[in-house]
Every structure is written in structure tokens, then in C-alpha cells.
Amino acid sequence: MLKRTIFQKLALIVGFSFLYLPILLIVIFSFNESKLVTVWGGFSFKWYGELFRDEVMLSAAWLSLKVGFISATLATIFGTIAGLIMARFGPFKGRALLAGMMSTPMVMPEVILGISFLLAFVAMEKMIGWPADRGFVTLIIAHTTFTLAYVSVIVQSRLADMDPSIDEAAQDLGARPLKIFFWITLPMIIPALASGWLLAFSLSVDDVVISQFVSGPGYTTLPLKVFSSVKLGIDPKINALGTLIVLIVGTAALISALTVMRRAKKKG
Amino acid sequence: MKTFLNRLKSIRIGRGTVIGIPMLWMIIFLFLPFAIVFYISLTSLSEGTSPPYTDIFAWGSDGLLTIKINLANYTGLVLDNLYLISYASSVGYALMATFFCLLIGYPLAYAIARSNPAHRTIFLMLVIMPFWTSFLIRVYAWIGILKENGFINQILMGLGVINDPIPMLYTPFAVVVGMTYTYLPFMILPLYSNLEKFDLTLLEAAADLGAKPKTAWFRITLPLSMPGIIAGSLLVFIPACGEYVIPSLLGGPETLMIGRTLVDEFFANRDWPVASAVAIVLLAFLLIPIVWFQTLERKADKKGAK
């Protein structure tokens, strides 16, 4: 028994060190005065200052936030509808096709998705003249399409846990389907919608490969900017940027952990 | 009665529209694009035109429809070593990354599943959190670790284990490490959800019947956790096969992977028909693991529904 607990502790230590040591190094060296990323030259906020003075980086971040916000919202709308259909509509013609198309973006390598989106946009432009060029609109369409699958899975599994008899009761009392959805189903699945939106947003804001295909000149998202500067070598500003991202995600995780614990305490 | 019928009708119309919205979006922006890639993979490169490929269907001057299909893009993939090596090494690196993910992920998932339930949520959150932080920055972190004067080399030289730095960055090793690191959460989560449901009394029964812990693990735990192992391995293997960012940041010029070759072919050489053929062949190859994964999911779904 003792041997087993030692093994388990070891597995936890090794596993989590592997996951977190690289992130920890980024955070530490973001405060490094020296430009040499691996030699400690004293504590400094220098790179944060440089990061916030980098106009190109800032405008790339702004574009990423805009694209992420719009595409996550669209993905949540379409993904919720799709999740509702899969969980509540029973059999219909084309159900297998919809289910297949919904799960495809989650398992398909991004390069294949990226080339498909771009070639489709080019072909559409040739045939119907729209979209006229690659940029904001194509980024949003592509990001919505590959993230809505994730939203639909989350919504679908939340609906599967819910008791459908509540909807049926409302229906028996004469409520129309649309009213049932907005007054009963939607309030109950709001948490799933929120986590779906957040996931879609973070996938969009983090995407490199698909954006590289569907973006055009003048539309450099933050990951595209980071990718091109990292390809040229180490840049301490990226450490500062990474630390800020870790800070934001860490805070969000902490808040959600605390809410879960408080809720668990209330129930208990 | 009449109002009831009217209501039924309105429900049916609404239903079709509701189904139509996501269906139409996905057909136009997901299904059609795949069809277009397949179409372009059968055209020929036409330099100087925009887009840079020929049409398959054309009306000849005699008013007849001519169809020109070019299979050379596909035969070229077999005849050119660049593509064969790219495909083979992608599979090789992806398999290695899957193996290392399993090596680190299985004990971790096992330990989390056996840990105090109060800690479990926190551990799980710690597994998922890296996934929410930027993928690009996590890969970038490894540049600093594996560089010539990076973290590992400095520690090893400081300890006097080596005199000269070991070249690690821009090698296949760096690519495999980067992919293992990036995809580890994908391995742990399905393994955890499988191991969490594991009935510990089975092991007690085995011990009562005289089985040694090792025998019990090989004969009971391992076979029962197979669905988790397969699901996790597929979730690592499939995206790793098509990986583009990791080989271009951590790999050297000779670290070929098909995702990188595809992007180069597309952007640097502007050979859209060949790039399309590369994508179609990759898709055809990955169809087996993808369908396998989806079947597993459907099975798990049905079990969950019961």
C-alpha cells in the first residue's frame, strides 16, 4: 500500500512538473533585465513596457479580440441550435450528416481545415464575387465554423443531463416551442453557453494555422504576429505576453474553482 | 382540433428552419470546402493566373464540354521522395509523441483518479489549464529550454555532466518533446474519465484470489483501461500527424512533417493543386483513426445514455 502511494506521488510530481516548468520559466524570465533569455540579469518590468509600446503587437491583439468576440458569439448561437437539435429533435433526415459535420472540426488536423477554408473562399469569390478579399470576414467565418462544434458538444451534453419532462410540461400547458426555448431551456443551459463561449473565444484567439490561411494583408492576428516574431528567434517581449496570458487564465481558473467549491459547500 | 393541427404545422415548419440554420452553415463552410479541395487536387497548376489552377470543365470552341482531370498531382506524391519522407516521418514523430504522452499521462491520470476526491477537481483543473493558455507560447517556452545556451544545457554544464552543449533545438527530438508537451492534456482527460469509473473491488478480489499486484495490473487494470488508452492515443496521434507549428518552430530544416510540407507547397511554391492532393491523401490516411475515434465516442455516448 505504501509503495502505491509513493508511486502515485511520484506520478503527480513528474507529470505536473513537466506541464508547469516551461510555463514557470516563461514567467520568471519575463522579469529578466537581460535580453539574453536564459541568463539572469536582474529584476525588471522593462519587457512589459516594451510590449505595451509595440504598436504592431497591440493592434494585432485588438484584432484578435474583435475576431474572437464576434466568432465566439456566432459560434455560441449556431452551436446552441445544433446542440439542441442533436439532443432534443429525435431522428430526422440528415441527422447523421449533421453529427458528422459537427464532430469533424474537432478531429481534423488544422492544416486541412485551413486549406479547405481558403480554397473555398477563393472559389466563392471567383463564382459569386464574395468574399472580395481575405481578412476580417473570412477570419470570422472560419473561426465560427471550427469553434461552433465545441459549443454544440458542451450544450448537447448539458441538455442530455436535463430532464426533458419540464419542457413537455410547458408544452402541455400550451407554451409554443419558441417560448419554451427562451423561457425554460435557455435559462437552464446558460452555464453551458457561457463555458462554450469562453472555449470558442480562447480557441479563436489562440489559432495560428487556420488564420494563416484565411487572413490577408493588413489582418495580422496576435498569434500570427507572435508566430512570425518567434520564428526569427527569442524575443523577451513574448515572455511578458505569455505571463499576462497565464495571469488572466490563472485568475479565471481560480475564480471558477472557488465558485465550484462554494457551490459544493452549499449543497453539502 | 383545428387549432391543434395549426399548432402542429407551426411546430413542423419551425423545426425544419431550426435544423436548416446550422445544417446550411456547415454544408457551405465545411462540407463544400472539402469538395473544393478535392476538385482542385485534380486540376493542373497554371502559373500566372489567379487562382493558380486550371478548370476541369470547359466548353470547347466546338460547343462540347471537355473534362480535363489531372492525376499527376497524386502520382507525383508517390514518385517524389520529399512527400514520402514527410508522410512517413510525420507518422513516426506522431507515434513517438503518442508513446511519451502515454508514458507520462497514464501514471498521472491513474494517480489523479486514485487521489482524494477533494483534490481531484484541482488536479484536473491543473491538467486543463495549460490548454487554455496560449499554445504558441507553450511551444515557444521550449525554445528557451532546448537552446544551445538554454535551460537544460546550462544545468548540465553547470553540474559538470557535459563540457559542450548538446544540440537539441531544431532536431526531431525537439519536435517530439514539443508535441508530447502540447498534446499531453488530450491523453490525460480520456484516460482519467476511464480510470475514474474503475471498480477498485475488482483488484481486491484479485488480491484475495492470490494475484500479485503486477499480475492484477496486467490482467485487470490494463485491459479495462484500454478504451481510455485508445481514445487518448487517437486524440494525440491525429492532430500530431498534421502538425505544422511545432516542426516549424522547434524542428530543423530537415525535420520534415507533412503539415509543414503542405504549407510550404501552398505559400512558397504556390502550387495549389499539389498542396490539395497532399491534403486529400493526409485526410484519406487519417480517416481510419478519425472514424475509429468517432465510433468509440458513439459507444461511450450510448453507454452514458443508459
XYZ file of N, CA and C in Angstrom, chain A residues 4 7-8 11-12 15-16 18-23 25-26 36-39 74 78 81-82 85 89-95 97-98 100-105 107-109 111-113 115-124 126 130 141 144-145 148 156 171 174 176-177 195 198-199 202-203 206 208-209 212-213 223 226-227 230-231 233-236 238-239 241-242 245-246 249-250 253 256-257 260-261, chain B residues 7 10-11 15 18-23 25-34 36-37 40 50-51 53 55 104 107-108 110-112 114-115 121-127 129-138 140-145 147 149-151 154 170 177 180-181 184-185 188 200 203 235 238-239 242-245 248-249 259-260 262-263 266-267 272 275-276 279 282-283 286 290 293-294 301:
588
model
N 2.391 1.947 -3.269
C 1.483 2.521 -4.248
C 1.344 4.033 -4.049
N 4.362 5.738 -5.484
C 4.274 5.759 -6.954
C 3.323 6.858 -7.417
N 2.187 6.988 -6.705
C 1.210 7.994 -7.123
C 1.741 9.401 -6.937
N 4.165 10.119 -9.669
C 3.486 10.382 -10.941
C 2.947 11.806 -10.973
N 2.386 12.251 -9.852
C 1.840 13.611 -9.788
C 2.956 14.640 -9.922
N 4.536 14.458 -13.559
C 3.573 14.927 -14.548
C 3.364 16.430 -14.479
N 3.114 16.936 -13.282
C 2.829 18.369 -13.168
C 4.075 19.225 -13.356
N 6.431 18.532 -15.489
C 6.569 18.582 -16.949
C 5.590 19.597 -17.533
N 4.355 19.627 -17.001
C 3.350 20.542 -17.540
C 3.640 21.996 -17.170
N 4.187 22.224 -15.972
C 4.269 23.603 -15.484
C 5.646 24.239 -15.491
N 6.722 23.431 -15.549
C 8.060 24.023 -15.540
C 8.282 24.993 -16.709
N 7.920 24.617 -17.935
C 8.111 25.563 -19.049
C 7.346 26.873 -18.840
N 6.122 26.774 -18.304
C 5.325 27.983 -18.074
C 5.987 28.832 -16.991
N 9.146 28.977 -16.255
C 10.344 29.627 -16.793
C 9.980 30.888 -17.569
N 8.884 30.816 -18.343
C 8.425 31.991 -19.092
C 8.122 33.136 -18.141
N 19.299 38.434 -23.002
C 19.557 37.002 -23.114
C 18.498 36.284 -22.290
N 17.717 35.452 -22.952
C 16.538 34.944 -22.277
C 16.889 33.969 -21.161
N 18.057 33.354 -21.223
C 18.349 32.332 -20.223
C 19.364 32.775 -19.174
N 19.887 33.996 -19.295
C 20.839 34.481 -18.288
C 20.142 35.542 -17.454
N -21.085 34.159 -32.547
C -21.773 33.433 -33.623
C -21.723 31.926 -33.374
N -24.980 29.394 -33.211
C -25.146 28.214 -34.081
C -24.919 26.917 -33.310
N -27.945 26.024 -31.219
C -29.019 25.466 -32.055
C -28.688 24.026 -32.432
N -27.441 23.804 -32.844
C -27.052 22.452 -33.252
C -27.124 21.483 -32.081
N -30.704 20.624 -31.432
C -31.220 19.693 -32.436
C -30.770 18.272 -32.110
N -34.273 16.825 -30.832
C -35.144 16.735 -32.002
C -35.435 15.312 -32.455
N -34.783 14.325 -31.858
C -35.033 12.952 -32.264
C -34.530 12.699 -33.665
N -35.014 11.622 -34.300
C -34.495 11.305 -35.632
C -35.052 12.263 -36.697
N -34.233 12.633 -37.644
C -34.684 13.392 -38.811
C -33.723 13.106 -39.954
N -34.149 13.487 -41.145
C -33.310 13.244 -42.315
C -32.055 14.112 -42.213
N -30.897 13.521 -42.383
C -29.677 14.319 -42.356
C -29.057 14.432 -40.982
N -29.616 13.709 -40.009
C -29.067 13.760 -38.657
C -27.625 13.267 -38.630
N -25.520 13.233 -41.073
C -24.672 14.209 -41.775
C -24.317 15.358 -40.842
N -25.334 15.867 -40.125
C -25.080 16.988 -39.212
C -24.129 16.560 -38.096
N -21.914 14.214 -38.159
C -20.581 14.039 -38.732
C -19.891 15.368 -38.945
N -20.636 16.339 -39.523
C -20.032 17.647 -39.796
C -19.679 18.357 -38.493
N -20.487 18.110 -37.443
C -20.227 18.770 -36.170
C -18.947 18.265 -35.518
N -18.675 16.960 -35.659
C -17.500 16.447 -34.956
C -16.229 16.576 -35.805
N -16.396 16.837 -37.109
C -15.221 16.903 -37.982
C -14.172 17.938 -37.552
N -14.557 19.195 -37.288
C -13.506 20.180 -36.971
C -12.705 19.822 -35.718
N -11.609 16.818 -34.856
C -10.619 15.769 -35.058
C -9.739 16.009 -36.279
N -10.111 16.980 -37.113
C -9.370 17.199 -38.351
C -8.103 18.031 -38.084
N -6.938 17.619 -38.644
C -5.759 18.478 -38.498
C -6.034 19.876 -39.053
N -4.226 22.029 -40.605
C -3.772 22.398 -41.953
C -4.826 22.050 -42.999
N -5.516 20.923 -42.790
C -6.541 20.524 -43.767
C -7.725 21.497 -43.705
N -8.140 21.848 -42.481
C -9.228 22.819 -42.344
C -8.825 24.153 -42.978
N -6.572 24.918 -45.367
C -6.503 24.934 -46.835
C -7.913 24.847 -47.417
N -8.807 24.082 -46.761
C -10.175 23.972 -47.284
C -10.890 25.318 -47.216
N -10.770 25.998 -46.087
C -11.431 27.299 -45.956
C -10.932 28.257 -47.035
N -9.608 28.355 -47.161
C -9.069 29.336 -48.096
C -9.491 29.015 -49.534
N -9.340 27.734 -49.936
C -9.680 27.388 -51.317
C -11.165 27.623 -51.575
N -12.006 27.383 -50.550
C -13.435 27.637 -50.726
C -13.701 29.123 -50.886
N -13.026 29.957 -50.097
C -13.231 31.400 -50.218
C -12.806 31.892 -51.591
N -11.662 31.368 -52.077
C -11.183 31.786 -53.399
C -12.168 31.359 -54.489
N -12.660 30.102 -54.370
C -13.607 29.607 -55.375
C -14.912 30.398 -55.337
N -15.358 30.747 -54.118
C -16.596 31.517 -53.995
C -16.429 32.903 -54.600
N -14.519 33.707 -57.005
C -14.484 33.555 -58.446
C -15.898 33.385 -59.010
N -17.973 37.025 -53.856
C -17.928 37.240 -52.411
C -17.282 36.049 -51.729
N -15.674 33.899 -40.397
C -16.389 32.712 -40.885
C -15.632 31.438 -40.501
N -15.684 30.840 -36.665
C -17.012 30.404 -36.234
C -17.214 28.936 -36.574
N -16.825 28.558 -37.798
C -17.075 27.196 -38.243
C -16.293 26.178 -37.411
N -17.691 26.278 -33.481
C -19.083 26.014 -33.090
C -19.299 24.550 -32.733
N -24.979 20.119 -25.965
C -25.657 18.835 -26.112
C -25.532 17.988 -24.848
N -45.139 22.411 -22.590
C -45.837 22.197 -23.853
C -47.305 21.820 -23.590
N -49.512 24.543 -22.991
C -49.824 25.374 -24.144
C -48.729 26.325 -24.585
N -45.642 27.693 -26.673
C -45.123 27.396 -28.010
C -43.641 27.054 -27.925
N -43.124 26.293 -28.905
C -41.726 25.839 -28.844
C -40.740 26.978 -28.604
N -19.640 28.571 -20.816
C -18.358 27.883 -20.970
C -18.082 27.583 -22.437
N -16.663 30.816 -23.877
C -15.276 31.011 -23.437
C -14.318 30.099 -24.194
N -14.736 28.836 -24.379
C -13.877 27.902 -25.100
C -13.695 28.369 -26.546
N -11.393 31.364 -26.646
C -9.976 31.086 -26.434
C -9.388 30.316 -27.616
N -10.181 29.443 -28.246
C -9.687 28.737 -29.435
C -9.433 29.725 -30.569
N -6.392 31.956 -29.962
C -5.143 31.196 -29.925
C -4.772 30.608 -31.289
N -3.465 29.701 -34.871
C -2.396 30.124 -35.778
C -2.656 29.617 -37.184
N -2.852 28.303 -37.307
C -2.795 27.646 -38.615
C -3.935 28.100 -39.526
N -3.609 31.671 -40.541
C -2.566 31.904 -41.530
C -3.103 31.711 -42.960
N -4.018 30.750 -43.113
C -4.602 30.518 -44.436
C -5.624 31.590 -44.807
N -1.707 35.765 -32.625
C -0.880 34.562 -32.798
C -0.031 34.612 -34.070
N 2.911 36.805 -33.205
C 3.824 36.094 -32.302
C 4.585 35.018 -33.078
N 3.867 34.289 -33.915
C 4.482 33.213 -34.697
C 5.612 33.747 -35.559
N 8.547 34.853 -33.324
C 9.237 33.730 -32.681
C 10.071 32.949 -33.694
N 9.611 32.921 -34.937
C 10.367 32.211 -35.973
C 11.743 32.844 -36.171
N 13.489 34.057 -33.784
C 14.304 33.808 -32.602
C 13.584 34.243 -31.348
N 14.328 34.189 -30.236
C 13.751 34.508 -28.928
C 13.512 36.011 -28.813
N 12.365 36.363 -28.225
C 12.034 37.763 -28.035
C 11.466 37.906 -26.617
N 12.169 38.624 -25.719
C 11.729 38.689 -24.319
C 10.323 39.271 -24.156
N 7.818 38.416 -25.765
C 6.885 37.277 -25.821
C 6.745 36.652 -24.427
N 7.840 36.654 -23.651
C 7.749 36.159 -22.276
C 6.761 36.992 -21.481
N 4.278 38.786 -22.666
C 2.940 38.498 -23.183
C 2.416 37.180 -22.623
N 3.282 36.155 -22.637
C 2.895 34.850 -22.110
C 2.505 34.929 -20.648
N -0.921 36.324 -20.271
C -1.947 35.333 -20.613
C -2.122 34.346 -19.464
N -0.996 33.871 -18.905
C -1.065 32.939 -17.779
C -1.797 33.586 -16.605
N -5.611 33.670 -17.457
C -6.200 32.332 -17.392
C -6.196 31.814 -15.958
N -5.086 32.050 -15.256
C -4.976 31.589 -13.875
C -6.040 32.215 -12.989
N -9.358 30.690 -13.791
C -9.443 29.325 -13.244
C -9.683 29.365 -11.741
N -13.297 30.317 -11.022
C -14.241 29.230 -11.290
C -14.063 28.112 -10.254
N -12.812 27.875 -9.819
C -12.582 26.845 -8.802
C -13.266 27.226 -7.494
N -17.018 26.782 -7.789
C -17.388 25.367 -7.717
C -17.353 24.890 -6.272
N -16.272 25.290 -5.551
C -16.125 24.841 -4.165
C -17.239 25.403 -3.285
N -51.197 24.270 -34.713
C -50.028 24.318 -33.851
C -48.996 23.303 -34.318
N -47.233 24.602 -37.283
C -46.250 25.646 -36.986
C -45.004 25.031 -36.368
N -45.200 23.974 -35.583
C -44.053 23.297 -34.984
C -43.176 22.710 -36.088
N -39.394 23.598 -36.942
C -38.407 22.545 -36.789
C -37.460 22.490 -37.983
N -35.172 25.471 -37.986
C -34.162 25.378 -36.933
C -33.050 24.424 -37.357
N -33.440 23.260 -37.905
C -32.429 22.307 -38.357
C -31.619 22.916 -39.500
N -32.323 23.682 -40.347
C -31.675 24.238 -41.525
C -30.538 25.207 -41.229
N -30.659 25.959 -40.135
C -29.653 27.005 -39.877
C -28.232 26.430 -39.730
N -27.987 25.559 -38.727
C -26.611 25.052 -38.617
C -26.241 24.131 -39.782
N -27.256 23.415 -40.302
C -27.003 22.489 -41.412
C -26.443 23.252 -42.611
N -25.105 26.272 -42.742
C -23.803 26.882 -42.433
C -22.685 25.846 -42.601
N -22.900 24.650 -42.026
C -21.851 23.646 -42.066
C -21.649 23.095 -43.477
N -22.756 22.984 -44.243
C -22.599 22.474 -45.616
C -21.805 23.484 -46.444
N -22.162 24.767 -46.322
C -21.480 25.777 -47.134
C -20.030 25.966 -46.701
N -19.786 26.026 -45.394
C -18.450 26.411 -44.947
C -17.574 25.248 -44.492
N -18.103 24.033 -44.465
C -17.247 22.911 -44.085
C -17.260 21.805 -45.132
N -18.464 21.364 -45.533
C -18.556 20.241 -46.464
C -18.091 20.663 -47.865
N -18.639 21.791 -48.323
C -18.279 22.292 -49.654
C -16.775 22.549 -49.795
N -16.148 23.207 -48.804
C -14.699 23.409 -48.902
C -13.915 22.124 -49.116
N -14.304 21.032 -48.428
C -13.600 19.763 -48.654
C -13.762 19.316 -50.103
N -14.233 21.223 -52.635
C -13.441 22.112 -53.487
C -11.965 21.709 -53.468
N -11.465 21.326 -52.297
C -10.069 20.877 -52.211
C -9.869 19.648 -53.101
N -9.799 20.779 -56.724
C -8.555 21.445 -57.119
C -7.391 20.455 -57.183
N -4.848 33.811 -61.656
C -5.338 33.851 -60.290
C -6.793 33.408 -60.297
N -7.151 32.370 -59.597
C -6.322 31.437 -58.811
C -5.431 30.544 -59.698
N -4.843 27.650 -60.810
C -5.134 26.295 -61.272
C -6.082 26.347 -62.465
N -9.240 24.915 -65.032
C -10.587 24.397 -64.822
C -10.662 22.968 -65.312
N 3.839 9.433 -19.714
C 3.691 10.425 -18.645
C 2.234 10.516 -18.207
N 0.379 7.263 -15.775
C 0.560 7.327 -14.314
C -0.115 8.548 -13.695
N -0.068 9.671 -14.407
C -0.677 10.888 -13.864
C -2.197 10.731 -13.766
N -3.844 8.018 -13.605
C -4.082 6.978 -12.594
C -4.013 7.578 -11.195
N -2.961 8.369 -10.953
C -2.778 8.974 -9.634
C -3.910 9.946 -9.313
N -4.358 10.712 -10.340
C -5.458 11.663 -10.098
C -6.746 10.902 -9.768
N -7.056 8.090 -8.400
C -6.983 7.441 -7.083
C -6.829 8.453 -5.945
N -6.695 9.738 -6.269
C -6.407 10.706 -5.220
C -7.670 11.043 -4.438
N -10.638 17.682 -8.279
C -11.058 18.796 -9.140
C -9.888 19.731 -9.407
N -9.090 19.974 -8.347
C -7.956 20.886 -8.515
C -6.929 20.289 -9.475
N -6.629 18.986 -9.285
C -5.675 18.325 -10.182
C -6.144 18.395 -11.633
N -7.447 18.118 -11.816
C -7.987 18.122 -13.177
C -7.880 19.513 -13.786
N -8.161 20.514 -12.964
C -8.061 21.884 -13.442
C -6.620 22.201 -13.851
N -5.673 21.672 -13.060
C -4.261 21.890 -13.383
C -3.881 21.217 -14.706
N -4.551 20.105 -15.026
C -4.279 19.438 -16.308
C -4.837 20.273 -17.455
N -5.606 23.566 -17.456
C -5.198 24.970 -17.545
C -4.175 25.280 -18.641
N -3.122 24.470 -18.798
C -2.175 24.777 -19.881
C -2.861 24.849 -21.240
N -3.912 24.051 -21.405
C -4.650 24.028 -22.655
C -5.309 25.376 -22.935
N -5.654 26.107 -21.868
C -6.293 27.418 -22.047
C -5.261 28.520 -22.280
N -4.038 28.322 -21.831
C -3.022 29.336 -22.105
C -2.536 29.134 -23.532
N -1.912 30.153 -24.074
C -1.584 30.140 -25.487
C -0.706 28.953 -25.894
N -1.188 28.239 -26.894
C -0.461 27.099 -27.456
C 0.903 27.532 -27.974
N 0.914 28.664 -28.660
C 2.131 29.172 -29.272
C 3.189 29.488 -28.215
N 2.752 30.059 -27.113
C 3.705 30.459 -26.073
C 4.238 29.234 -25.338
N 3.417 28.192 -25.229
C 3.918 26.958 -24.609
C 4.974 26.297 -25.490
N 6.866 28.001 -27.609
C 7.970 28.958 -27.544
C 8.824 28.716 -26.306
N 8.182 28.343 -25.185
C 8.919 28.094 -23.944
C 10.019 27.058 -24.159
N 9.746 26.092 -25.021
C 10.724 25.022 -25.248
C 11.933 25.495 -26.024
N 11.817 26.603 -26.759
C 12.999 27.139 -27.437
C 14.024 27.536 -26.385
N 13.556 28.249 -25.343
C 14.447 28.659 -24.270
C 15.021 27.490 -23.484
N 14.262 26.408 -23.412
C 14.727 25.249 -22.635
C 15.748 24.430 -23.420
N 17.527 25.346 -26.249
C 18.579 26.055 -26.988
C 19.981 25.613 -26.595
N 22.427 27.524 -25.503
C 22.717 28.067 -24.173
C 21.443 28.132 -23.336
N 20.574 27.153 -23.577
C 19.280 27.151 -22.899
C 19.340 26.494 -21.535
N 18.135 26.320 -20.959
C 17.989 25.857 -19.588
C 18.669 24.503 -19.339
N 22.549 24.528 -19.802
C 23.236 25.269 -18.739
C 23.275 24.478 -17.434
N 15.935 22.455 -32.888
C 15.984 22.220 -34.335
C 16.375 20.787 -34.667
N 9.352 16.245 -28.321
C 9.128 16.804 -26.979
C 8.009 17.847 -27.032
N 4.660 16.144 -27.471
C 4.277 15.448 -26.242
C 3.723 16.453 -25.238
N 4.442 17.562 -25.095
C 4.045 18.590 -24.143
C 2.680 19.182 -24.501
N -0.331 16.469 -24.249
C -0.489 15.660 -23.036
C -1.896 15.749 -22.418
N -2.495 16.961 -22.286
C -3.849 17.006 -21.712
C -4.865 16.163 -22.485
N -4.497 12.719 -21.103
C -4.866 12.524 -19.700
C -6.385 12.503 -19.503
N -12.614 -0.544 -7.876
C -11.444 -1.000 -7.120
C -11.646 -2.375 -6.483
N -9.810 -5.279 -7.983
C -8.421 -5.521 -7.600
C -8.353 -6.243 -6.257
N -6.521 10.820 -29.925
C -6.627 12.279 -29.779
C -5.256 12.959 -29.867
N -3.795 11.897 -34.075
C -4.413 12.534 -35.246
C -3.915 13.971 -35.451
N -4.040 14.866 -34.449
C -3.527 16.224 -34.713
C -2.009 16.270 -34.844
N -0.707 15.930 -38.426
C -0.832 17.075 -39.332
C -0.184 18.326 -38.770
N 0.607 18.178 -37.718
C 1.163 19.340 -37.021
C 2.030 20.193 -37.947
N 1.853 21.515 -37.827
C 2.627 22.443 -38.663
C 3.468 23.397 -37.813
N 2.868 23.951 -36.751
C 3.550 24.986 -35.972
C 4.769 24.425 -35.243
N 7.775 23.726 -37.424
C 8.413 24.927 -37.988
C 9.093 25.767 -36.919
N 8.722 25.617 -35.639
C 9.417 26.379 -34.595
C 10.546 25.587 -33.944
N 2.490 18.402 -42.588
C 1.778 19.668 -42.424
C 2.646 20.833 -42.891
N 3.925 20.756 -42.543
C 4.857 21.802 -42.925
C 5.102 21.785 -44.438
N 3.063 20.761 -46.677
C 1.836 21.252 -47.315
C 1.812 22.772 -47.324
N 2.087 23.382 -46.174
C 2.031 24.840 -46.082
C 3.092 25.473 -46.986
N 2.063 25.305 -50.508
C 0.962 26.211 -50.781
C 1.423 27.662 -50.861
N 2.196 28.111 -49.873
C 2.554 29.528 -49.808
C 3.842 29.847 -50.558
N -1.070 25.140 -55.741
C -2.312 24.778 -55.062
C -2.781 23.360 -55.386
N -0.667 20.941 -53.329
C -0.987 21.103 -51.909
C -2.346 20.464 -51.601
N -3.309 20.617 -52.515
C -4.629 19.998 -52.310
C -4.527 18.484 -52.292
N -3.196 17.353 -49.054
C -4.230 17.401 -48.017
C -5.194 16.227 -48.138
N -3.531 13.021 -46.952
C -3.437 13.038 -45.482
C -4.794 12.733 -44.861
N -5.830 13.348 -45.436
C -7.187 13.135 -44.938
C -7.589 11.674 -45.081
N -5.843 9.642 -42.506
C -6.318 9.850 -41.133
C -7.766 9.431 -40.941
N -9.732 8.580 -37.461
C -10.823 9.503 -37.135
C -12.135 8.743 -36.955
N -12.122 6.776 -33.799
C -12.384 7.621 -32.632
C -13.874 7.936 -32.511
N -14.498 8.278 -33.647
C -15.918 8.644 -33.594
C -16.788 7.464 -33.180
N -21.128 7.291 -25.661
C -22.341 8.091 -25.568
C -23.543 7.212 -25.236
